[in-house]
Short mmCIF file of C-alpha atoms in Angstrom, two decimals:
data_model
loop_
_atom_site.label_atom_id
_atom_site.label_comp_id
_atom_site.label_asym_id
_atom_site.label_seq_id
_atom_site.Cartn_x
_atom_site.Cartn_y
_atom_site.Cartn_z
CA UNK M 222 1.74 28.47 -55.36
CA UNK M 223 -0.44 30.53 -57.63
CA UNK M 224 0.29 32.45 -60.91
CA UNK M 225 -1.81 35.56 -61.84
CA UNK M 226 -3.84 35.11 -65.01
CA UNK M 227 -4.00 37.60 -67.93
CA UNK M 228 -7.20 39.69 -68.22
CA UNK M 229 -7.54 38.21 -71.68
CA UNK M 230 -9.51 35.10 -72.45
CA UNK M 231 -7.99 31.81 -73.61
CA UNK M 232 -7.61 33.12 -77.18
CA UNK M 233 -5.66 36.14 -76.05
CA UNK M 234 -8.52 38.33 -77.37
CA UNK M 235 -9.29 41.69 -75.84
CA UNK M 236 -12.60 41.25 -74.07
CA UNK M 237 -13.63 44.80 -74.98
CA UNK M 238 -13.58 43.80 -78.66
CA UNK M 239 -16.16 41.08 -78.38
CA UNK M 240 -13.75 38.22 -77.78
CA UNK M 241 -12.15 38.32 -81.31
CA UNK M 242 -8.98 40.19 -82.13
CA UNK M 243 -9.34 41.71 -85.57
CA UNK M 244 -7.04 43.86 -87.73
CA UNK M 245 -8.43 46.79 -89.63
CA UNK M 246 -7.25 48.58 -92.71
CA UNK M 247 -6.59 52.28 -92.72
CA UNK M 248 -9.99 52.57 -94.24
CA UNK M 249 -11.63 50.88 -91.27
CA UNK M 250 -12.30 47.57 -93.03
CA UNK M 251 -11.84 44.24 -91.40
CA UNK M 252 -8.50 42.51 -92.10
CA UNK M 253 -7.99 39.06 -93.59
CA UNK M 254 -9.18 36.05 -91.62
CA UNK M 255 -5.81 34.30 -91.98
CA UNK M 256 -4.10 36.94 -89.82
CA UNK M 257 -6.67 36.47 -87.04
CA UNK M 258 -6.27 32.65 -87.06
CA UNK M 259 -2.50 32.91 -86.66
CA UNK M 260 -2.87 35.23 -83.71
CA UNK M 261 -5.36 32.87 -82.02
CA UNK M 262 -3.06 29.85 -82.45
CA UNK M 263 -0.21 31.77 -80.87
CA UNK M 264 -2.34 32.58 -77.82
CA UNK M 265 -3.26 28.91 -77.21
CA UNK M 266 0.39 27.91 -77.42
CA UNK M 267 1.33 30.49 -74.77
CA UNK M 268 -1.33 29.27 -72.37
CA UNK M 269 -0.29 25.65 -72.88
CA UNK M 270 3.23 26.58 -71.77
CA UNK M 271 1.84 28.41 -68.73
CA UNK M 272 -0.27 25.36 -67.79
CA UNK M 273 2.74 23.06 -67.99
CA UNK M 274 4.70 25.45 -65.77
CA UNK M 275 1.93 25.49 -63.16
CA UNK M 276 1.79 21.68 -63.07
CA UNK M 277 5.55 21.49 -62.61
CA UNK M 278 5.43 23.89 -59.66
CA UNK M 279 2.60 21.89 -58.00
CA UNK M 280 4.51 18.60 -58.43
CA UNK M 281 7.68 20.09 -56.98
CA UNK M 282 5.76 21.45 -53.95
CA UNK M 283 4.17 18.05 -53.27
CA UNK M 284 7.49 16.22 -53.50
CA UNK M 285 9.08 18.77 -51.17
CA UNK M 286 6.32 18.34 -48.55
CA UNK M 287 6.25 14.54 -48.60
CA UNK M 288 10.00 14.27 -48.57
CA UNK M 289 10.42 16.81 -45.77
CA UNK M 290 9.78 14.33 -42.93
CA UNK M 291 12.87 12.28 -42.15
CA UNK M 292 11.54 10.53 -39.04
CA UNK M 293 13.31 12.92 -36.70
CA UNK M 294 10.85 15.80 -36.68
CA UNK M 295 13.37 18.13 -38.38
CA UNK M 296 11.25 18.91 -41.41
CA UNK M 297 13.78 17.57 -43.96
CA UNK M 298 15.30 19.38 -46.95
CA UNK M 299 12.74 21.68 -48.51
CA UNK M 300 9.98 20.54 -46.09
CA UNK M 301 8.33 22.22 -43.13
CA UNK M 302 10.81 22.98 -40.39
CA UNK M 303 8.20 23.13 -37.63
CA UNK M 304 9.46 19.98 -35.88
CA UNK M 305 12.94 21.36 -35.43
CA UNK M 306 11.73 24.84 -34.55
CA UNK M 307 9.24 23.55 -31.97
CA UNK M 308 6.16 24.55 -33.98
CA UNK M 309 3.54 22.41 -35.72
CA UNK M 310 5.02 20.25 -38.50
CA UNK M 311 3.66 20.33 -41.99
CA UNK M 312 0.69 18.21 -43.02
CA UNK M 313 1.65 14.67 -44.04
CA UNK M 314 4.98 14.78 -42.25
CA UNK M 315 6.32 11.94 -40.10
CA UNK M 316 7.49 13.31 -36.77
CA UNK M 317 9.18 11.65 -33.81
CA UNK M 318 8.69 13.12 -30.34
CA UNK M 319 10.22 12.08 -27.03
CA UNK M 320 7.92 11.63 -24.02
CA UNK M 321 9.17 11.00 -20.48
CA UNK M 322 7.28 9.65 -17.49
CA UNK M 323 8.00 11.59 -14.31
CA UNK M 324 6.06 10.41 -11.28
CA UNK M 325 2.43 10.32 -12.37
CA UNK M 326 2.79 12.55 -15.43
CA UNK M 327 3.83 12.49 -19.06
CA UNK M 328 6.42 15.20 -19.81
CA UNK M 329 5.55 17.03 -21.93
CA UNK M 330 1.87 16.31 -21.50
CA UNK M 331 0.82 18.00 -24.75
CA UNK M 332 2.12 18.21 -28.33
CA UNK M 333 1.22 20.49 -31.24
CA UNK M 334 0.97 19.01 -34.75
CA UNK M 335 -0.59 19.90 -38.10
CA UNK M 336 -3.46 17.91 -39.62
CA UNK M 337 -2.25 14.70 -41.24
CA UNK M 338 0.89 14.39 -39.14
CA UNK M 339 2.19 10.83 -38.72
CA UNK M 340 3.44 10.71 -35.12
CA UNK M 341 6.10 8.43 -33.68
CA UNK M 342 6.49 8.58 -29.87
CA UNK M 343 9.57 7.49 -27.94
CA UNK M 344 8.27 6.92 -24.41
CA UNK M 345 10.80 6.60 -21.58
CA UNK M 346 9.57 5.51 -18.17
CA UNK M 347 11.57 7.53 -15.68
CA UNK M 348 9.20 6.67 -12.83
CA UNK M 349 9.51 3.96 -10.19
CA UNK M 350 6.69 1.72 -11.37
CA UNK M 351 5.29 0.29 -14.58
CA UNK M 352 3.25 2.54 -16.88
CA UNK M 353 1.88 2.45 -20.43
CA UNK M 354 0.33 4.77 -23.02
CA UNK M 355 -2.75 4.30 -25.16
CA UNK M 356 -3.46 6.94 -27.81
CA UNK M 357 -5.19 7.11 -31.19
CA UNK M 358 -5.90 3.36 -31.06
CA UNK M 359 -2.24 2.44 -30.50
CA UNK M 360 -0.74 1.10 -27.27
CA UNK M 361 2.79 0.75 -25.94
CA UNK M 362 2.08 -2.19 -23.68
CA UNK M 363 3.54 -2.15 -20.18
CA UNK M 364 6.79 -0.18 -19.84
CA UNK M 365 8.95 -1.06 -16.87
CA UNK M 366 10.80 1.61 -14.93
CA UNK M 367 13.86 2.72 -16.87
CA UNK M 368 12.74 1.27 -20.21
CA UNK M 369 12.02 3.09 -23.49
CA UNK M 370 9.40 2.00 -26.02
CA UNK M 371 8.82 3.40 -29.51
CA UNK M 372 5.14 3.72 -30.45
CA UNK M 373 3.82 4.31 -33.96
CA UNK M 374 0.79 6.38 -32.95
CA UNK M 375 -0.51 6.78 -36.49
CA UNK M 376 -1.86 9.83 -38.28
CA UNK M 377 -3.58 12.64 -36.39
CA UNK M 378 -6.32 14.72 -38.00
CA UNK M 379 -8.01 15.91 -34.81
CA UNK M 380 -7.04 16.72 -31.26
CA UNK M 381 -6.72 13.46 -29.32
CA UNK M 382 -6.06 12.49 -25.70
CA UNK M 383 -4.09 9.43 -24.62
CA UNK M 384 -3.55 8.03 -21.15
CA UNK M 385 -1.93 5.39 -18.98
CA UNK M 386 -4.38 2.49 -18.78
CA UNK M 387 -3.17 1.09 -15.44
CA UNK M 388 -5.95 1.47 -12.88
CA UNK M 389 -6.00 4.88 -11.24
CA UNK M 390 -3.05 6.34 -13.14
CA UNK M 391 -5.17 8.45 -15.48
CA UNK M 392 -7.04 10.05 -12.59
CA UNK M 393 -3.67 10.98 -11.09
CA UNK M 394 -2.90 13.04 -14.19
CA UNK M 395 -1.33 10.63 -16.68
CA UNK M 396 -2.81 12.06 -19.87
CA UNK M 397 -1.09 13.12 -23.08
CA UNK M 398 -2.89 15.51 -25.44
CA UNK M 399 -1.96 15.80 -29.12
CA UNK M 400 -3.40 19.10 -30.31
CA UNK M 401 -4.03 19.26 -34.05
CA UNK M 402 -3.90 22.80 -35.38
CA UNK M 403 -7.29 24.10 -36.49
CA UNK M 404 -9.22 21.00 -35.40
CA UNK M 405 -11.94 20.50 -32.86
CA UNK M 406 -11.49 17.76 -30.32
CA UNK M 407 -12.76 14.49 -31.71
CA UNK M 408 -12.18 10.77 -31.87
CA UNK M 409 -13.09 7.97 -29.49
CA UNK M 410 -10.44 8.95 -26.98
CA UNK M 411 -10.74 12.72 -27.18
CA UNK M 412 -10.50 15.28 -24.41
CA UNK M 413 -14.17 15.05 -23.51
CA UNK M 414 -14.04 11.28 -22.99
CA UNK M 415 -14.59 10.20 -19.37
CA UNK M 416 -11.35 10.08 -17.42
CA UNK M 417 -12.25 6.81 -15.74
CA UNK M 418 -14.70 3.94 -15.76
CA UNK M 419 -18.35 5.03 -15.68
CA UNK M 420 -19.89 4.54 -12.27
CA UNK M 421 -21.76 1.27 -12.03
CA UNK M 422 -25.32 1.78 -10.93
CA UNK M 423 -26.63 -0.70 -8.35
CA UNK M 424 -30.01 -1.24 -6.67
CA UNK M 425 -31.14 1.06 -3.90
CA UNK M 426 -29.67 0.99 -0.38
CA UNK M 427 -32.17 -1.48 0.97
CA UNK M 428 -31.22 -4.05 -1.68
CA UNK M 429 -27.46 -3.58 -1.63
CA UNK M 430 -27.50 -3.89 2.18
CA UNK M 431 -29.91 -6.81 2.29
CA UNK M 432 -29.17 -10.26 3.70
CA UNK M 433 -26.65 -11.84 1.31
CA UNK M 434 -28.27 -15.25 1.65
CA UNK M 435 -27.84 -18.58 3.41
CA UNK M 436 -24.48 -19.43 1.84
CA UNK M 437 -22.83 -16.20 2.96
CA UNK M 438 -19.96 -16.42 5.44
CA UNK M 439 -19.00 -13.22 7.19
CA UNK M 440 -15.36 -12.30 7.60
CA UNK M 441 -14.40 -13.81 10.97
CA UNK M 442 -13.70 -10.91 13.37
CA UNK M 443 -12.42 -13.14 16.16
CA UNK M 444 -8.90 -12.19 17.25
CA UNK M 445 -6.55 -14.83 18.60
CA UNK M 446 -3.92 -14.13 21.27
CA UNK M 447 -0.42 -13.17 20.21
CA UNK M 448 1.51 -16.26 19.06
CA UNK M 449 4.42 -17.62 21.07
CA UNK M 450 7.97 -17.03 19.89
CA UNK M 451 9.66 -13.75 19.16
CA UNK M 452 10.13 -14.02 15.39
CA UNK M 453 7.18 -14.25 13.01
CA UNK M 454 7.72 -15.05 9.32
CA UNK M 455 4.97 -14.99 6.72
CA UNK M 456 4.71 -15.12 2.94
CA UNK M 457 1.93 -13.07 1.43
CA UNK M 458 0.73 -13.11 -2.16
CA UNK M 459 -0.75 -10.05 -3.86
CA UNK M 460 -3.54 -10.85 -6.33
CA UNK M 461 -6.55 -9.28 -8.05
CA UNK M 462 -9.73 -11.34 -7.91
CA UNK M 463 -13.43 -10.80 -8.65
CA UNK M 464 -15.41 -11.27 -5.44
CA UNK M 465 -18.76 -10.32 -3.96
CA UNK M 466 -18.26 -6.98 -2.20
CA UNK M 467 -21.93 -6.41 -1.27
CA UNK M 468 -25.16 -8.39 -1.75
CA UNK M 469 -25.54 -8.92 -5.49
CA UNK M 470 -22.47 -6.82 -6.33
CA UNK M 471 -19.35 -8.50 -7.71
CA UNK M 472 -16.20 -6.62 -8.65
CA UNK M 473 -12.45 -7.02 -8.59
CA UNK M 474 -10.65 -6.63 -5.28
CA UNK M 475 -6.89 -6.33 -4.81
CA UNK M 476 -5.85 -8.63 -2.02
CA UNK M 477 -3.12 -9.67 0.37
CA UNK M 478 -3.36 -13.46 0.70
CA UNK M 479 -6.76 -13.62 -0.93
CA UNK M 480 -8.66 -11.59 1.65
CA UNK M 481 -9.91 -8.09 2.39
CA UNK M 482 -8.93 -6.83 4.86
CA UNK M 483 -5.51 -8.45 4.73
CA UNK M 484 -4.34 -10.84 7.47
CA UNK M 485 -4.20 -9.36 10.97
CA UNK M 486 -0.71 -9.68 12.42
CA UNK M 487 -0.27 -9.93 16.17
CA UNK M 488 2.76 -9.97 18.42
CA UNK M 489 4.37 -8.37 21.45
CA UNK M 490 6.69 -5.43 21.90
CA UNK M 491 10.15 -6.63 20.88
CA UNK M 492 8.91 -9.26 18.40
CA UNK M 493 10.48 -9.39 14.95
CA UNK M 494 8.41 -9.70 11.79
CA UNK M 495 9.60 -10.84 8.37
CA UNK M 496 7.03 -10.55 5.60
CA UNK M 497 7.84 -11.78 2.09
CA UNK M 498 5.43 -10.25 -0.39
CA UNK M 499 5.14 -11.93 -3.80
CA UNK M 500 3.22 -10.21 -6.58
CA UNK M 501 1.01 -12.61 -8.52
CA UNK M 502 -1.19 -9.80 -9.82
CA UNK M 503 -1.21 -7.87 -13.08
CA UNK M 504 0.07 -4.51 -11.82
CA UNK M 505 2.57 -3.12 -9.32
CA UNK M 506 1.93 -3.60 -5.58
CA UNK M 507 3.81 -2.99 -2.34
CA UNK M 508 3.29 -2.93 1.44
CA UNK M 509 3.81 -0.31 4.14
CA UNK M 510 3.63 -1.35 7.80
CA UNK M 511 2.99 1.61 10.09
CA UNK M 512 4.28 -0.53 12.96
CA UNK M 513 7.72 -0.65 11.38
CA UNK M 514 10.43 1.96 11.92
CA UNK M 515 12.61 1.36 8.88
CA UNK M 516 13.76 3.26 5.83
CA UNK M 517 10.95 2.89 3.27
CA UNK M 518 13.23 2.93 0.22
CA UNK M 519 13.69 -0.81 -0.27
CA UNK M 520 11.03 -2.69 1.75
CA UNK M 521 8.17 -0.45 0.59
CA UNK M 522 9.24 -0.37 -3.06
CA UNK M 523 6.66 -1.26 -5.69
CA UNK M 524 7.22 -4.72 -7.13
CA UNK M 525 6.01 -5.73 -10.56
CA UNK M 526 4.17 -8.97 -11.40
CA UNK M 527 6.40 -11.97 -10.72
CA UNK M 528 8.66 -10.09 -8.29
CA UNK M 529 8.89 -10.23 -4.51
CA UNK M 530 10.15 -8.05 -1.68
CA UNK M 531 11.04 -8.75 1.95
CA UNK M 532 9.90 -6.36 4.69
CA UNK M 533 11.48 -6.85 8.13
CA UNK M 534 10.83 -4.82 11.25
CA UNK M 535 10.97 -5.07 15.03
CA UNK M 536 7.82 -4.02 16.85
CA UNK M 537 9.05 -1.44 19.35
CA UNK M 538 5.71 0.12 20.31
CA UNK M 539 2.36 -1.32 21.35
CA UNK M 540 -1.01 -0.52 19.84
CA UNK M 541 -2.94 -1.20 16.66
CA UNK M 542 -1.22 -0.08 13.47
CA UNK M 543 -2.39 0.17 9.88
CA UNK M 544 -0.65 -1.45 6.93
CA UNK M 545 -1.53 -0.97 3.28
CA UNK M 546 -0.29 -1.10 -0.28
CA UNK M 547 1.88 1.97 -0.83
CA UNK M 548 1.75 1.94 -4.63
CA UNK M 549 0.23 5.04 -6.22
CA UNK M 550 -2.55 5.85 -6.16
CA UNK M 551 -2.65 4.53 -2.60
CA UNK M 552 -6.29 5.56 -2.19
CA UNK M 553 -7.32 3.15 -4.95
CA UNK M 554 -5.26 0.24 -3.63
CA UNK M 555 -6.72 0.74 -0.13
CA UNK M 556 -10.26 1.11 -1.48
CA UNK M 557 -9.86 -2.15 -3.41
CA UNK M 558 -8.91 -4.13 -0.29
CA UNK M 559 -5.15 -3.84 0.24
CA UNK M 560 -5.11 -2.79 3.90
CA UNK M 561 -5.19 -4.35 7.33
CA UNK M 562 -4.02 -4.17 10.95
CA UNK M 563 -1.00 -5.08 13.06
CA UNK M 564 -1.73 -5.47 16.79
CA UNK M 565 1.21 -5.30 19.18
CA UNK M 566 0.60 -6.17 22.83
CA UNK M 567 2.34 -4.02 25.45
CA UNK M 568 4.70 -5.55 28.03
CA UNK M 569 2.79 -7.31 30.81
CA UNK M 570 4.47 -5.26 33.50
CA UNK M 571 3.72 -1.86 31.96
CA UNK M 572 1.00 0.72 32.58
CA UNK M 573 -0.42 -0.26 29.19
CA UNK M 574 -0.80 -3.96 30.10
CA UNK M 575 -3.87 -5.57 28.57
CA UNK M 576 -6.52 -6.73 31.03
CA UNK M 577 -7.97 -10.23 30.88
CA UNK M 578 -11.14 -10.39 28.77
CA UNK M 579 -13.48 -13.13 27.61
CA UNK M 580 -13.05 -12.44 23.87
CA UNK M 581 -11.32 -10.09 21.45
CA UNK M 582 -12.44 -8.94 18.02
CA UNK M 583 -10.87 -6.89 15.23
CA UNK M 584 -12.85 -4.57 12.97
CA UNK M 585 -11.29 -2.76 10.01
CA UNK M 586 -13.44 0.17 8.93
CA UNK M 587 -13.33 1.20 5.28
CA UNK M 588 -15.01 3.29 2.58
CA UNK M 589 -16.32 1.35 -0.42
CA UNK M 590 -16.44 2.48 -4.05
CA UNK M 591 -18.26 0.59 -6.77
CA UNK M 592 -17.01 0.08 -10.30
CA UNK M 593 -16.86 -2.31 -13.22
CA UNK M 594 -16.84 -5.98 -12.35
CA UNK M 595 -13.45 -6.80 -13.88
CA UNK M 596 -11.72 -3.58 -12.81
CA UNK M 597 -12.86 -2.91 -9.24
CA UNK M 598 -13.42 0.41 -7.52
CA UNK M 599 -13.99 3.22 -9.99
CA UNK M 600 -10.76 5.32 -9.97
CA UNK M 601 -12.55 8.57 -10.71
CA UNK M 602 -14.98 8.11 -7.82
CA UNK M 603 -12.11 7.24 -5.49
CA UNK M 604 -10.19 10.34 -6.54
CA UNK M 605 -13.27 12.49 -5.95
CA UNK M 606 -14.15 10.83 -2.62
CA UNK M 607 -17.52 9.68 -3.93
CA UNK M 608 -17.94 6.54 -1.82
CA UNK M 609 -21.00 4.34 -2.29
CA UNK M 610 -20.97 2.12 0.78
CA UNK M 611 -19.20 1.84 4.15
CA UNK M 612 -18.10 -1.34 5.83
CA UNK M 613 -16.46 -3.16 8.69
CA UNK M 614 -14.05 -5.74 7.30
CA UNK M 615 -14.78 -4.72 3.70
CA UNK M 616 -18.39 -5.96 3.45
CA UNK M 617 -21.30 -3.67 4.38
CA UNK M 618 -23.68 -4.73 7.17
CA UNK M 619 -22.26 -8.25 7.32
CA UNK M 620 -22.48 -8.38 11.12
CA UNK M 621 -26.15 -7.39 11.02
CA UNK M 622 -26.76 -10.62 9.16
CA UNK M 623 -24.08 -12.67 10.99
CA UNK M 624 -23.91 -11.09 14.46
CA UNK M 625 -21.09 -11.39 16.98
CA UNK M 626 -22.16 -13.57 19.93
CA UNK M 627 -21.58 -12.98 23.66
CA UNK M 628 -23.08 -13.90 27.04
CA UNK M 629 -24.25 -11.86 29.98
CA UNK M 630 -21.30 -10.98 32.17
CA UNK M 631 -18.78 -11.23 29.34
CA UNK M 632 -16.17 -8.53 28.98
CA UNK M 633 -15.03 -8.12 25.39
CA UNK M 634 -12.35 -6.05 23.73
CA UNK M 635 -12.87 -4.72 20.21
CA UNK M 636 -9.85 -3.46 18.32
CA UNK M 637 -10.82 -0.97 15.62
CA UNK M 638 -8.67 0.24 12.72
CA UNK M 639 -9.95 2.91 10.33
CA UNK M 640 -8.18 2.42 6.99
CA UNK M 641 -10.36 4.96 5.15
CA UNK M 642 -9.10 5.97 2.69
CA UNK M 643 -11.05 9.15 3.47
CA UNK M 644 -13.90 8.97 5.96
CA UNK M 645 -13.66 9.41 9.74
CA UNK M 646 -15.19 6.94 12.19
CA UNK M 647 -17.06 7.51 15.45
CA UNK M 648 -17.35 3.98 16.85
CA UNK M 649 -20.30 3.51 19.22
CA UNK M 650 -22.19 0.53 20.71
CA UNK M 651 -25.87 1.17 21.31
CA UNK M 652 -26.85 0.28 24.90
CA UNK M 653 -23.29 0.15 26.24
CA UNK M 654 -20.71 2.49 27.75
CA UNK M 655 -17.05 1.76 27.21
CA UNK M 656 -15.15 1.05 30.44
CA UNK M 657 -11.82 1.42 28.66
CA UNK M 658 -10.82 3.35 25.56
CA UNK M 659 -7.28 3.24 24.18
CA UNK M 660 -6.31 5.14 21.08
CA UNK M 661 -3.11 6.28 19.41
CA UNK M 662 -0.75 5.54 22.29
CA UNK M 663 -2.81 6.20 25.40
CA UNK M 664 -6.01 5.75 27.37
CA UNK M 665 -8.81 8.27 27.31
CA UNK M 666 -10.52 6.23 30.03
CA UNK M 667 -9.41 3.05 31.80
CA UNK M 668 -11.57 0.62 33.81
CA UNK M 669 -14.28 3.26 34.06
CA UNK M 670 -12.02 5.20 36.37
CA UNK M 671 -12.49 8.86 37.24
CA UNK M 672 -9.57 9.83 39.42
CA UNK M 673 -9.47 7.21 42.17
CA UNK M 674 -13.13 6.26 41.82
CA UNK M 675 -13.19 3.13 39.68
CA UNK M 676 -16.28 2.58 37.59
CA UNK M 677 -17.68 6.09 37.85
CA UNK M 678 -17.18 7.19 34.26
CA UNK M 679 -16.73 5.84 30.76
CA UNK M 680 -16.86 6.79 27.09
CA UNK M 681 -19.55 6.67 24.44
CA UNK M 682 -17.40 6.70 21.28
CA UNK M 683 -13.97 5.84 19.96
CA UNK M 684 -13.24 8.56 17.39
CA UNK M 685 -10.78 7.66 14.63
CA UNK M 686 -9.51 9.53 11.60
CA UNK M 687 -8.19 7.48 8.66
CA UNK M 688 -5.06 5.51 9.70
CA UNK M 689 -5.95 5.78 13.40
CA UNK M 690 -6.75 2.80 15.59
CA UNK M 691 -7.56 1.82 19.14
CA UNK M 692 -9.61 -0.53 21.27
CA UNK M 693 -12.62 -0.44 23.59
CA UNK M 694 -13.68 -2.74 26.41
CA UNK M 695 -17.21 -3.28 27.74
CA UNK M 696 -19.12 -5.71 29.96
CA UNK M 697 -22.66 -6.85 29.14
CA UNK M 698 -25.01 -6.85 32.14
CA UNK M 699 -28.22 -7.83 30.32
CA UNK M 700 -29.21 -10.00 27.37
CA UNK M 701 -30.19 -8.25 24.17
CA UNK M 702 -29.06 -7.09 20.78
CA UNK M 703 -26.41 -4.39 20.99
CA UNK M 704 -25.82 -2.56 17.73
CA UNK M 705 -22.40 -1.14 16.89
CA UNK M 706 -22.26 1.72 14.42
CA UNK M 707 -20.32 4.57 12.98
CA UNK M 708 -22.10 7.42 14.76
CA UNK M 709 -21.65 9.52 11.66
CA UNK M 710 -25.10 8.13 11.01
CA UNK M 711 -25.26 8.62 7.26
CA UNK M 712 -22.17 6.41 7.03
CA UNK M 713 -23.71 3.84 9.36
CA UNK M 714 -26.71 3.75 7.04
CA UNK M 715 -24.38 3.00 4.13
CA UNK M 716 -23.16 -0.19 5.81
CA UNK M 717 -20.93 0.59 8.83
CA UNK M 718 -23.33 -1.21 11.10
CA UNK M 719 -23.42 -4.52 12.97
CA UNK M 720 -24.83 -6.41 15.95
CA UNK M 721 -23.65 -8.13 19.11
CA UNK M 722 -26.26 -10.62 20.32
CA UNK M 723 -25.94 -11.24 24.08
CA UNK M 724 -27.66 -14.23 25.64
CA UNK M 725 -27.95 -15.62 29.18
#
């Protein structure tokens, strides 16, 4: 509040008269000095009263502003009413705002406040998995589905962005922006901050695909026959562990039973499976079996650390089927290792009956994304599809350094599952033609048959989009080194590459 000042100086003198008010006699002579002194004293007294009035008004305005916030965002008696009216509250006010979590979003995802606002947030998790919120240096901690947490987010003097810190949730859109009126974006967690972990630079391709050393043990691709019995019960544990994912590169992987890919299940049409999944990790996990025909509501639900879920299904159809963690973002959980294969043998008296072979192998093809050691695949790179490496069984080029072995005359069957999460696969073996190719429910060629002429044709690739699977069969007629690749060659050169060494 301001009060207009008189055009006179502090003494009340008329400035046009040289700053001193003087009385004159009818004859034009200057009046007595005592009259001038009294007038000057009266002017100072008037201005003193005006000054006191101004100070009182300022004090009343300050008290009104500070007292206006009542913790509810209503502006309080005599304060700014912006909180109640939906506008920006007054500076220095304490305001409470309600924030809901819906799916992978904060609702609302932005707030408007004035500089100096002290913000209290009531965050309700209306989603189906655990979330949190970090903003302005304050954190809610983990909020379970259905719970509400009150967060004292502190004072805001510049536009600030907060987010859910659980891996991958920010890249799915879980950001909350507090816009401060008249301010530029600033602060350590402002809008221009990176939305995810910075990409971890690694040595060039030759080094990250080099021989991992004498102590390295490749993931065993050997596939055992289907077990006897018609009911198969397993307990799996979900964990997050730092492991070597490429030569010289260690980072967190998210695992079923301590391995990536997860355990390969095998059975026959009509077999029953009961999988108990226990979550010993630090975030929500789940499992989705493509081989199961069940309502996903309960068995595929996300379970929080310390919880478990039971997934039961009867295998009604033969083939190779993907399974994976179904917790959002699924791409990140798959990229970090939570995927695998279920192989269901067809009935022995059916047209799909498996032929006798000398050996069977299982290869799970995947895209690989690098990130910070303790956090795993970089969520932002996963969201943008910026893969760094490619692999069979989640380690690039491992079967170049630890080849599969066979002998001349052997017929082998290789089951292939492409878990992605994004890239297609064109599976090819250099120097061989596939006698049999089965994919997604049927044969494209069987026993090299072309009509009634057995052995007159074959196939050069098994093409698979993400979540597709199949198998190929081939017989080795000569010794040598037979290289298997993704014939999308740039992906083969990033690690989807291996060898079958055939001896006499």
